[in-house]
Amino acid sequence: MIALLSIILLVMGLSATAIRHVPAGQVVSVYRHGKPRRLLQEGTHMVVPGLDRMGHRISLGGQVLEFREPLPDAHDVRGTVYWQVLEPERADAVIDQADQLIRGGALAALREEPAAIEADRRDLGARLKLAMNKALRDRGVMVTRVDLDFA
């Protein structure tokens, strides 16, 4: 009787850990043996306890990244980059480094602009957005807007 009760409790415990709920506006990556297995879309899903490991929780809504960096000509630039994940399958591999990739892309694009301070901020923001999207397109991430302010 105790063995049967133990088995029933074990089965109930395993089935409770097998059920995963993904909220709206998110996807969750699932890994098996360290390799990406699949993405769970919003809703309730079953996973294999002990084999499947929940990976990144990726928000499909807009994200905001603010930065402040000195430029070589002694001016500081403050910026806000609005971005979002369009292809979670591609973005899963780089989602942990997304902020660094976007910040680095913005600063690299600013350094490539010959007269960044004299340029119209909106026009410069649009050019930065295009330059960053070229680099981020293959990673499933898109920059939607760039706001800049020079100090």
XYZ file of C-alpha atoms in Angstrom:
151
model
C 0.000 0.000 0.000
C 2.813 2.426 0.862
C 4.657 1.517 -2.351
C 1.541 2.209 -4.421
C 1.036 5.560 -2.680
C 4.691 6.438 -3.305
C 4.384 5.581 -6.990
C 1.200 7.651 -7.311
C 2.862 10.639 -5.609
C 5.938 10.267 -7.842
C 3.793 10.209 -10.997
C 1.811 13.239 -9.801
C 5.028 15.114 -9.006
C 6.550 14.348 -12.405
C 3.405 15.366 -14.244
C 3.288 18.631 -12.286
C 6.858 19.436 -13.386
C 6.032 18.473 -16.986
C 3.401 21.195 -17.404
C 4.706 24.645 -18.391
C 2.709 27.783 -19.031
C 4.028 30.511 -21.323
C 2.346 33.926 -20.942
C 1.125 35.945 -23.916
C 3.801 37.980 -25.672
C 6.604 35.574 -24.774
C 8.246 32.428 -26.047
C 10.442 30.040 -24.073
C 13.264 27.997 -25.546
C 13.598 24.371 -24.522
C 16.965 22.616 -24.470
C 17.666 18.893 -24.393
C 21.224 17.682 -23.764
C 22.442 21.274 -24.097
C 21.057 21.749 -27.605
C 18.034 23.844 -28.600
C 15.057 21.557 -29.069
C 12.064 23.831 -29.703
C 10.335 27.068 -28.797
C 7.206 27.088 -26.697
C 4.698 29.674 -27.879
C 2.113 31.191 -25.543
C -0.131 28.658 -23.853
C 0.265 25.489 -21.803
C 2.766 22.846 -22.897
C 4.125 19.486 -21.810
C 7.887 18.915 -21.471
C 9.853 15.831 -20.509
C 10.983 16.189 -16.874
C 14.660 15.454 -16.395
C 15.486 15.733 -20.116
C 14.092 19.089 -21.166
C 15.531 22.229 -19.622
C 13.780 25.570 -19.892
C 16.054 28.112 -21.564
C 15.499 31.755 -22.350
C 12.240 33.557 -21.761
C 12.091 35.865 -24.777
C 9.717 38.811 -24.765
C 8.242 39.573 -28.173
C 7.208 43.080 -27.128
C 9.379 46.132 -27.490
C 12.524 46.568 -25.415
C 14.298 49.786 -24.454
C 18.043 50.260 -24.085
C 19.483 53.519 -22.808
C 23.171 54.380 -23.064
C 25.523 57.258 -22.381
C 28.973 57.271 -23.889
C 31.735 59.818 -24.491
C 32.644 60.466 -28.121
C 36.256 61.041 -29.222
C 35.643 64.785 -29.697
C 34.889 65.264 -25.947
C 31.108 65.346 -26.384
C 28.873 62.880 -24.613
C 26.020 61.183 -26.395
C 22.937 59.857 -24.651
C 20.729 57.571 -26.583
C 17.671 55.421 -26.336
C 17.338 52.455 -28.655
C 13.959 50.779 -29.038
C 14.209 47.208 -30.290
C 12.285 43.969 -30.467
C 12.697 40.306 -31.281
C 11.139 39.347 -34.613
C 12.517 35.829 -35.026
C 12.868 34.097 -31.654
C 14.502 31.034 -33.235
C 17.474 33.150 -34.328
C 17.456 35.483 -31.337
C 17.636 32.649 -28.798
C 21.371 32.210 -29.363
C 22.187 35.889 -28.723
C 19.424 37.075 -26.383
C 21.774 37.177 -23.379
C 24.105 39.523 -25.256
C 21.410 41.576 -27.009
C 22.015 44.714 -24.940
C 25.785 44.587 -25.559
C 25.279 43.916 -29.283
C 22.901 46.835 -29.665
C 25.005 49.211 -27.548
C 28.158 48.208 -29.454
C 26.385 48.578 -32.789
C 25.114 52.045 -31.876
C 28.542 53.225 -30.754
C 30.275 51.750 -33.807
C 27.746 53.428 -36.094
C 28.233 56.752 -34.246
C 32.007 56.539 -34.653
C 31.596 55.905 -38.388
C 29.538 59.078 -38.832
C 31.978 61.826 -39.879
C 30.148 64.769 -38.305
C 27.811 63.191 -35.792
C 27.399 66.282 -33.614
C 26.534 68.645 -36.475
C 24.067 66.244 -38.078
C 20.336 66.458 -37.511
C 19.545 64.119 -34.602
C 16.537 62.558 -36.333
C 18.466 61.968 -39.547
C 21.411 60.558 -37.609
C 19.081 58.344 -35.579
C 17.550 56.994 -38.790
C 21.015 56.260 -40.237
C 22.066 54.538 -37.004
C 18.887 52.463 -37.075
C 19.633 51.305 -40.636
C 23.252 50.482 -39.794
C 22.289 48.491 -36.691
C 19.502 46.632 -38.494
C 21.974 45.480 -41.158
C 24.073 43.882 -38.431
C 21.175 42.536 -36.357
C 18.897 41.237 -39.134
C 20.556 37.785 -39.187
C 20.116 37.501 -35.427
C 16.347 37.902 -35.402
C 16.388 41.338 -33.738
C 15.228 44.657 -35.176
C 15.816 48.210 -33.996
C 12.607 50.197 -34.355
C 13.747 53.655 -33.274
C 16.842 55.522 -32.084
C 16.653 58.782 -30.108
C 19.904 60.700 -29.558
C 20.920 63.668 -27.432
C 24.389 65.250 -27.445
C 25.805 66.946 -24.359
